[in-house]
Amino acid sequence: MNRYNPDFHHRRSIRLKGYDYSLEGLYFITICCQNRICRFGTIENGKMVLNEYGIIAHNEWVNTPKIRPNVELGEFIIMPNHIHGIIAITDRPPIRWGELHSPQPGVGNTDECNRGECNSPLRSPSQTVGAIVRGYKSSVTKQLGVLGFNEKLWQRNYYEHIIRNDQSFQNITEYIITNPLKWDNDTFNPLN
């Protein structure tokens, strides 16, 4: 077993430093299967056909707002080896007396602004984009485990993009809707 070597094993965060990922807003999420192995079904005639695993992945995504009432789902698609989705965080948990507002990028103490999502003082562990993704990945993995799946399902981490305007929202929505039509040229397609 290899020992931890900080020069070799150091991983940089791909999150926006100082951004509070529990803030109300729209987020575009992509979660990939380990090694881009197609686990959730196939593309046939430009449409996604879910297999048993894909149905579980779909149903668990749809369950997200039932578990987290501050989350609404936008357009999403389960693809053969990844999921694209838009989530909206609609509100935050109540602030208790004495809690401080989380730092905004470029404002206040620089050390505080570089702490990122993990140390945001207002966030509840289940109220951030990262917690939503972790919960989803965990739930799908457990459900597939019941069916006898015992391999690593998910790639480490996930991709996120903060949707900041209506044009970006429209472009991303269109990308999600048309994703199965473009599978032959998709960068996630293992045949490319």
PDB file of C-alpha atoms in Angstrom:
ATOM      1  CA  MET A   1       0.000   0.000   0.000  1.00  0.00           C
ATOM      2  CA  ASN A   2       1.342   3.429  -0.955  1.00  0.00           C
ATOM      3  CA  ARG A   3       1.783   5.987   1.773  1.00  0.00           C
ATOM      4  CA  TYR A   4       0.342   9.457   1.392  1.00  0.00           C
ATOM      5  CA  ASN A   5       2.789  11.769  -0.371  1.00  0.00           C
ATOM      6  CA  PRO A   6       1.575  15.401  -0.396  1.00  0.00           C
ATOM      7  CA  ASP A   7       3.665  16.199  -3.485  1.00  0.00           C
ATOM      8  CA  PHE A   8       2.062  13.390  -5.450  1.00  0.00           C
ATOM      9  CA  HIS A   9      -1.377  12.997  -3.882  1.00  0.00           C
ATOM     10  CA  HIS A  10      -2.284  16.672  -3.467  1.00  0.00           C
ATOM     11  CA  ARG A  11      -5.543  17.460  -5.231  1.00  0.00           C
ATOM     12  CA  ARG A  12      -6.607  21.014  -5.910  1.00  0.00           C
ATOM     13  CA  SER A  13     -10.229  21.933  -5.460  1.00  0.00           C
ATOM     14  CA  ILE A  14     -12.094  22.755  -8.654  1.00  0.00           C
ATOM     15  CA  ARG A  15     -14.652  24.802  -6.711  1.00  0.00           C
ATOM     16  CA  LEU A  16     -14.769  28.582  -6.806  1.00  0.00           C
ATOM     17  CA  LYS A  17     -12.765  29.760  -3.801  1.00  0.00           C
ATOM     18  CA  GLY A  18     -14.779  31.663  -1.242  1.00  0.00           C
ATOM     19  CA  TYR A  19     -18.112  30.904  -2.885  1.00  0.00           C
ATOM     20  CA  ASP A  20     -20.872  29.684  -0.585  1.00  0.00           C
ATOM     21  CA  TYR A  21     -22.402  26.708  -2.417  1.00  0.00           C
ATOM     22  CA  SER A  22     -25.487  26.837  -0.208  1.00  0.00           C
ATOM     23  CA  LEU A  23     -26.537  30.166  -1.730  1.00  0.00           C
ATOM     24  CA  GLU A  24     -29.822  30.394  -3.571  1.00  0.00           C
ATOM     25  CA  GLY A  25     -29.205  29.983  -7.260  1.00  0.00           C
ATOM     26  CA  LEU A  26     -29.031  27.697 -10.252  1.00  0.00           C
ATOM     27  CA  TYR A  27     -26.248  25.153 -10.671  1.00  0.00           C
ATOM     28  CA  PHE A  28     -25.430  22.936 -13.646  1.00  0.00           C
ATOM     29  CA  ILE A  29     -24.077  19.580 -12.458  1.00  0.00           C
ATOM     30  CA  THR A  30     -22.354  16.741 -14.317  1.00  0.00           C
ATOM     31  CA  ILE A  31     -21.583  13.477 -12.508  1.00  0.00           C
ATOM     32  CA  CYS A  32     -19.624  10.753 -14.339  1.00  0.00           C
ATOM     33  CA  CYS A  33     -19.360   7.017 -13.878  1.00  0.00           C
ATOM     34  CA  GLN A  34     -15.942   5.646 -12.955  1.00  0.00           C
ATOM     35  CA  ASN A  35     -13.786   5.230 -16.080  1.00  0.00           C
ATOM     36  CA  ARG A  36     -16.774   6.437 -18.119  1.00  0.00           C
ATOM     37  CA  ILE A  37     -18.188   2.920 -18.169  1.00  0.00           C
ATOM     38  CA  CYS A  38     -21.728   2.906 -19.548  1.00  0.00           C
ATOM     39  CA  ARG A  39     -23.848   1.710 -16.631  1.00  0.00           C
ATOM     40  CA  PHE A  40     -27.233   3.353 -17.126  1.00  0.00           C
ATOM     41  CA  GLY A  41     -28.413   2.244 -20.566  1.00  0.00           C
ATOM     42  CA  THR A  42     -27.892   3.045 -24.233  1.00  0.00           C
ATOM     43  CA  ILE A  43     -28.679   5.698 -26.803  1.00  0.00           C
ATOM     44  CA  GLU A  44     -31.036   4.403 -29.474  1.00  0.00           C
ATOM     45  CA  ASN A  45     -32.231   6.613 -32.332  1.00  0.00           C
ATOM     46  CA  GLY A  46     -31.132   9.737 -30.467  1.00  0.00           C
ATOM     47  CA  LYS A  47     -33.003   8.833 -27.261  1.00  0.00           C
ATOM     48  CA  MET A  48     -31.740   7.554 -23.947  1.00  0.00           C
ATOM     49  CA  VAL A  49     -33.049   4.094 -23.078  1.00  0.00           C
ATOM     50  CA  LEU A  50     -32.556   3.450 -19.371  1.00  0.00           C
ATOM     51  CA  ASN A  51     -31.676   0.018 -18.058  1.00  0.00           C
ATOM     52  CA  GLU A  52     -32.403  -1.115 -14.486  1.00  0.00           C
ATOM     53  CA  TYR A  53     -29.455   0.889 -13.122  1.00  0.00           C
ATOM     54  CA  GLY A  54     -30.478   3.923 -15.165  1.00  0.00           C
ATOM     55  CA  ILE A  55     -33.998   3.802 -13.781  1.00  0.00           C
ATOM     56  CA  ILE A  56     -32.558   3.834 -10.263  1.00  0.00           C
ATOM     57  CA  ALA A  57     -30.273   6.770 -11.157  1.00  0.00           C
ATOM     58  CA  HIS A  58     -33.280   8.618 -12.601  1.00  0.00           C
ATOM     59  CA  ASN A  59     -35.565   7.908  -9.637  1.00  0.00           C
ATOM     60  CA  GLU A  60     -32.955   8.927  -7.074  1.00  0.00           C
ATOM     61  CA  TRP A  61     -32.397  12.233  -8.888  1.00  0.00           C
ATOM     62  CA  VAL A  62     -36.166  12.856  -8.891  1.00  0.00           C
ATOM     63  CA  ASN A  63     -36.224  12.085  -5.139  1.00  0.00           C
ATOM     64  CA  THR A  64     -33.725  14.860  -4.360  1.00  0.00           C
ATOM     65  CA  PRO A  65     -36.351  17.577  -3.658  1.00  0.00           C
ATOM     66  CA  LYS A  66     -38.283  15.179  -1.429  1.00  0.00           C
ATOM     67  CA  ILE A  67     -35.195  14.795   0.766  1.00  0.00           C
ATOM     68  CA  ARG A  68     -34.102  18.438   0.520  1.00  0.00           C
ATOM     69  CA  PRO A  69     -37.081  20.818   0.403  1.00  0.00           C
ATOM     70  CA  ASN A  70     -34.825  23.759  -0.505  1.00  0.00           C
ATOM     71  CA  VAL A  71     -33.921  22.102  -3.834  1.00  0.00           C
ATOM     72  CA  GLU A  72     -35.853  22.195  -7.088  1.00  0.00           C
ATOM     73  CA  LEU A  73     -34.853  20.295 -10.203  1.00  0.00           C
ATOM     74  CA  GLY A  74     -34.482  21.825 -13.615  1.00  0.00           C
ATOM     75  CA  GLU A  75     -33.872  19.942 -16.832  1.00  0.00           C
ATOM     76  CA  PHE A  76     -31.806  16.763 -16.441  1.00  0.00           C
ATOM     77  CA  ILE A  77     -30.802  13.669 -18.365  1.00  0.00           C
ATOM     78  CA  ILE A  78     -29.377  10.339 -17.343  1.00  0.00           C
ATOM     79  CA  MET A  79     -26.885   9.390 -20.078  1.00  0.00           C
ATOM     80  CA  PRO A  80     -25.176   5.987 -20.494  1.00  0.00           C
ATOM     81  CA  ASN A  81     -22.235   6.951 -18.261  1.00  0.00           C
ATOM     82  CA  HIS A  82     -23.056  10.327 -16.729  1.00  0.00           C
ATOM     83  CA  ILE A  83     -25.834  12.622 -15.605  1.00  0.00           C
ATOM     84  CA  HIS A  84     -26.379  16.272 -16.452  1.00  0.00           C
ATOM     85  CA  GLY A  85     -28.792  18.288 -14.379  1.00  0.00           C
ATOM     86  CA  ILE A  86     -29.773  21.744 -13.259  1.00  0.00           C
ATOM     87  CA  ILE A  87     -30.572  22.180  -9.600  1.00  0.00           C
ATOM     88  CA  ALA A  88     -31.996  25.262  -7.955  1.00  0.00           C
ATOM     89  CA  ILE A  89     -31.291  25.992  -4.321  1.00  0.00           C
ATOM     90  CA  THR A  90     -34.330  28.035  -3.383  1.00  0.00           C
ATOM     91  CA  ASP A  91     -33.782  29.071   0.207  1.00  0.00           C
ATOM     92  CA  ARG A  92     -31.520  28.607   3.172  1.00  0.00           C
ATOM     93  CA  PRO A  93     -32.045  27.230   6.643  1.00  0.00           C
ATOM     94  CA  PRO A  94     -32.956  29.829   9.280  1.00  0.00           C
ATOM     95  CA  ILE A  95     -30.048  31.776  10.755  1.00  0.00           C
ATOM     96  CA  ARG A  96     -29.533  31.236  14.458  1.00  0.00           C
ATOM     97  CA  TRP A  97     -28.548  34.122  16.692  1.00  0.00           C
ATOM     98  CA  GLY A  98     -24.813  34.773  16.667  1.00  0.00           C
ATOM     99  CA  GLU A  99     -24.019  33.154  13.306  1.00  0.00           C
ATOM    100  CA  LEU A 100     -22.021  35.269  10.910  1.00  0.00           C
ATOM    101  CA  HIS A 101     -22.675  35.782   7.232  1.00  0.00           C
ATOM    102  CA  SER A 102     -20.432  33.715   5.000  1.00  0.00           C
ATOM    103  CA  PRO A 103     -17.680  35.590   3.180  1.00  0.00           C
ATOM    104  CA  GLN A 104     -18.269  36.655  -0.391  1.00  0.00           C
ATOM    105  CA  PRO A 105     -15.476  36.356  -2.934  1.00  0.00           C
ATOM    106  CA  GLY A 106     -12.999  39.214  -2.615  1.00  0.00           C
ATOM    107  CA  VAL A 107     -14.632  40.713   0.483  1.00  0.00           C
ATOM    108  CA  GLY A 108     -13.370  40.630   4.041  1.00  0.00           C
ATOM    109  CA  ASN A 109     -10.591  38.508   5.444  1.00  0.00           C
ATOM    110  CA  THR A 110      -8.680  36.793   2.612  1.00  0.00           C
ATOM    111  CA  ASP A 111      -8.160  33.663   4.705  1.00  0.00           C
ATOM    112  CA  GLU A 112     -11.900  33.384   5.262  1.00  0.00           C
ATOM    113  CA  CYS A 113     -12.616  33.880   1.551  1.00  0.00           C
ATOM    114  CA  ASN A 114     -10.329  31.002   0.611  1.00  0.00           C
ATOM    115  CA  ARG A 115     -12.033  28.494   2.860  1.00  0.00           C
ATOM    116  CA  GLY A 116     -14.627  27.571   0.272  1.00  0.00           C
ATOM    117  CA  GLU A 117     -17.776  25.557   0.687  1.00  0.00           C
ATOM    118  CA  CYS A 118     -16.601  23.298   3.498  1.00  0.00           C
ATOM    119  CA  ASN A 119     -16.252  26.034   6.097  1.00  0.00           C
ATOM    120  CA  SER A 120     -19.114  28.353   5.216  1.00  0.00           C
ATOM    121  CA  PRO A 121     -20.602  29.273   8.624  1.00  0.00           C
ATOM    122  CA  LEU A 122     -24.232  29.434   7.458  1.00  0.00           C
ATOM    123  CA  ARG A 123     -24.395  26.212   5.572  1.00  0.00           C
ATOM    124  CA  SER A 124     -25.969  23.109   6.941  1.00  0.00           C
ATOM    125  CA  PRO A 125     -24.124  19.958   5.913  1.00  0.00           C
ATOM    126  CA  SER A 126     -27.082  18.920   3.766  1.00  0.00           C
ATOM    127  CA  GLN A 127     -27.719  22.320   2.171  1.00  0.00           C
ATOM    128  CA  THR A 128     -24.764  22.703  -0.222  1.00  0.00           C
ATOM    129  CA  VAL A 129     -24.347  21.617  -3.826  1.00  0.00           C
ATOM    130  CA  GLY A 130     -21.594  19.232  -2.722  1.00  0.00           C
ATOM    131  CA  ALA A 131     -23.822  17.617  -0.112  1.00  0.00           C
ATOM    132  CA  ILE A 132     -26.613  17.217  -2.645  1.00  0.00           C
ATOM    133  CA  VAL A 133     -24.258  15.479  -5.093  1.00  0.00           C
ATOM    134  CA  ARG A 134     -22.722  13.296  -2.362  1.00  0.00           C
ATOM    135  CA  GLY A 135     -26.167  12.259  -1.162  1.00  0.00           C
ATOM    136  CA  TYR A 136     -27.273  11.416  -4.682  1.00  0.00           C
ATOM    137  CA  LYS A 137     -24.152   9.397  -5.465  1.00  0.00           C
ATOM    138  CA  SER A 138     -24.410   7.534  -2.182  1.00  0.00           C
ATOM    139  CA  SER A 139     -28.085   6.723  -2.635  1.00  0.00           C
ATOM    140  CA  VAL A 140     -27.632   5.386  -6.172  1.00  0.00           C
ATOM    141  CA  THR A 141     -24.603   3.339  -5.085  1.00  0.00           C
ATOM    142  CA  LYS A 142     -26.568   1.791  -2.190  1.00  0.00           C
ATOM    143  CA  GLN A 143     -29.535   0.982  -4.422  1.00  0.00           C
ATOM    144  CA  LEU A 144     -27.283  -0.712  -6.982  1.00  0.00           C
ATOM    145  CA  GLY A 145     -25.517  -2.568  -4.176  1.00  0.00           C
ATOM    146  CA  VAL A 146     -28.834  -4.177  -3.246  1.00  0.00           C
ATOM    147  CA  LEU A 147     -28.913  -5.532  -6.814  1.00  0.00           C
ATOM    148  CA  GLY A 148     -25.437  -7.027  -6.370  1.00  0.00           C
ATOM    149  CA  PHE A 149     -23.368  -4.265  -7.961  1.00  0.00           C
ATOM    150  CA  ASN A 150     -20.083  -4.091  -6.054  1.00  0.00           C
ATOM    151  CA  GLU A 151     -17.728  -2.092  -8.282  1.00  0.00           C
ATOM    152  CA  LYS A 152     -16.824   1.566  -7.979  1.00  0.00           C
ATOM    153  CA  LEU A 153     -19.724   3.373  -9.625  1.00  0.00           C
ATOM    154  CA  TRP A 154     -18.756   7.036  -9.606  1.00  0.00           C
ATOM    155  CA  GLN A 155     -15.749   9.030 -10.657  1.00  0.00           C
ATOM    156  CA  ARG A 156     -14.314  11.134  -7.852  1.00  0.00           C
ATOM    157  CA  ASN A 157     -15.794  14.622  -7.670  1.00  0.00           C
ATOM    158  CA  TYR A 158     -18.230  16.216 -10.105  1.00  0.00           C
ATOM    159  CA  TYR A 159     -18.400  19.182 -12.444  1.00  0.00           C
ATOM    160  CA  GLU A 160     -20.480  22.213 -11.515  1.00  0.00           C
ATOM    161  CA  HIS A 161     -21.171  25.536 -13.128  1.00  0.00           C
ATOM    162  CA  ILE A 162     -22.944  28.430 -11.421  1.00  0.00           C
ATOM    163  CA  ILE A 163     -25.650  29.645 -13.813  1.00  0.00           C
ATOM    164  CA  ARG A 164     -25.499  33.419 -13.632  1.00  0.00           C
ATOM    165  CA  ASN A 165     -27.926  34.646 -16.308  1.00  0.00           C
ATOM    166  CA  ASP A 166     -30.876  33.666 -18.457  1.00  0.00           C
ATOM    167  CA  GLN A 167     -28.815  33.127 -21.620  1.00  0.00           C
ATOM    168  CA  SER A 168     -26.560  30.650 -19.810  1.00  0.00           C
ATOM    169  CA  PHE A 169     -29.634  28.913 -18.407  1.00  0.00           C
ATOM    170  CA  GLN A 170     -31.181  28.624 -21.891  1.00  0.00           C
ATOM    171  CA  ASN A 171     -27.935  27.316 -23.434  1.00  0.00           C
ATOM    172  CA  ILE A 172     -27.422  24.708 -20.729  1.00  0.00           C
ATOM    173  CA  THR A 173     -31.063  23.593 -20.876  1.00  0.00           C
ATOM    174  CA  GLU A 174     -30.762  23.137 -24.643  1.00  0.00           C
ATOM    175  CA  TYR A 175     -27.495  21.224 -24.181  1.00  0.00           C
ATOM    176  CA  ILE A 176     -29.143  18.826 -21.724  1.00  0.00           C
ATOM    177  CA  ILE A 177     -32.210  18.254 -23.897  1.00  0.00           C
ATOM    178  CA  THR A 178     -30.193  17.583 -27.046  1.00  0.00           C
ATOM    179  CA  ASN A 179     -27.412  15.581 -25.367  1.00  0.00           C
ATOM    180  CA  PRO A 180     -28.670  12.143 -26.519  1.00  0.00           C
ATOM    181  CA  LEU A 181     -28.844  13.366 -30.134  1.00  0.00           C
ATOM    182  CA  LYS A 182     -25.141  14.256 -29.981  1.00  0.00           C
ATOM    183  CA  TRP A 183     -23.937  11.052 -28.273  1.00  0.00           C
ATOM    184  CA  ASP A 184     -21.878   9.879 -31.251  1.00  0.00           C
ATOM    185  CA  ASN A 185     -19.637  12.953 -30.864  1.00  0.00           C
ATOM    186  CA  ASP A 186     -19.943  13.364 -27.087  1.00  0.00           C
ATOM    187  CA  THR A 187     -16.657  13.630 -25.180  1.00  0.00           C
ATOM    188  CA  PHE A 188     -18.113  11.260 -22.572  1.00  0.00           C
ATOM    189  CA  ASN A 189     -18.759   8.566 -25.190  1.00  0.00           C
ATOM    190  CA  PRO A 190     -16.128   5.873 -24.562  1.00  0.00           C
ATOM    191  CA  LEU A 191     -16.041   5.081 -28.293  1.00  0.00           C
ATOM    192  CA  ASN A 192     -14.605   8.544 -29.053  1.00  0.00           C
TER     193      ASN A 192
END
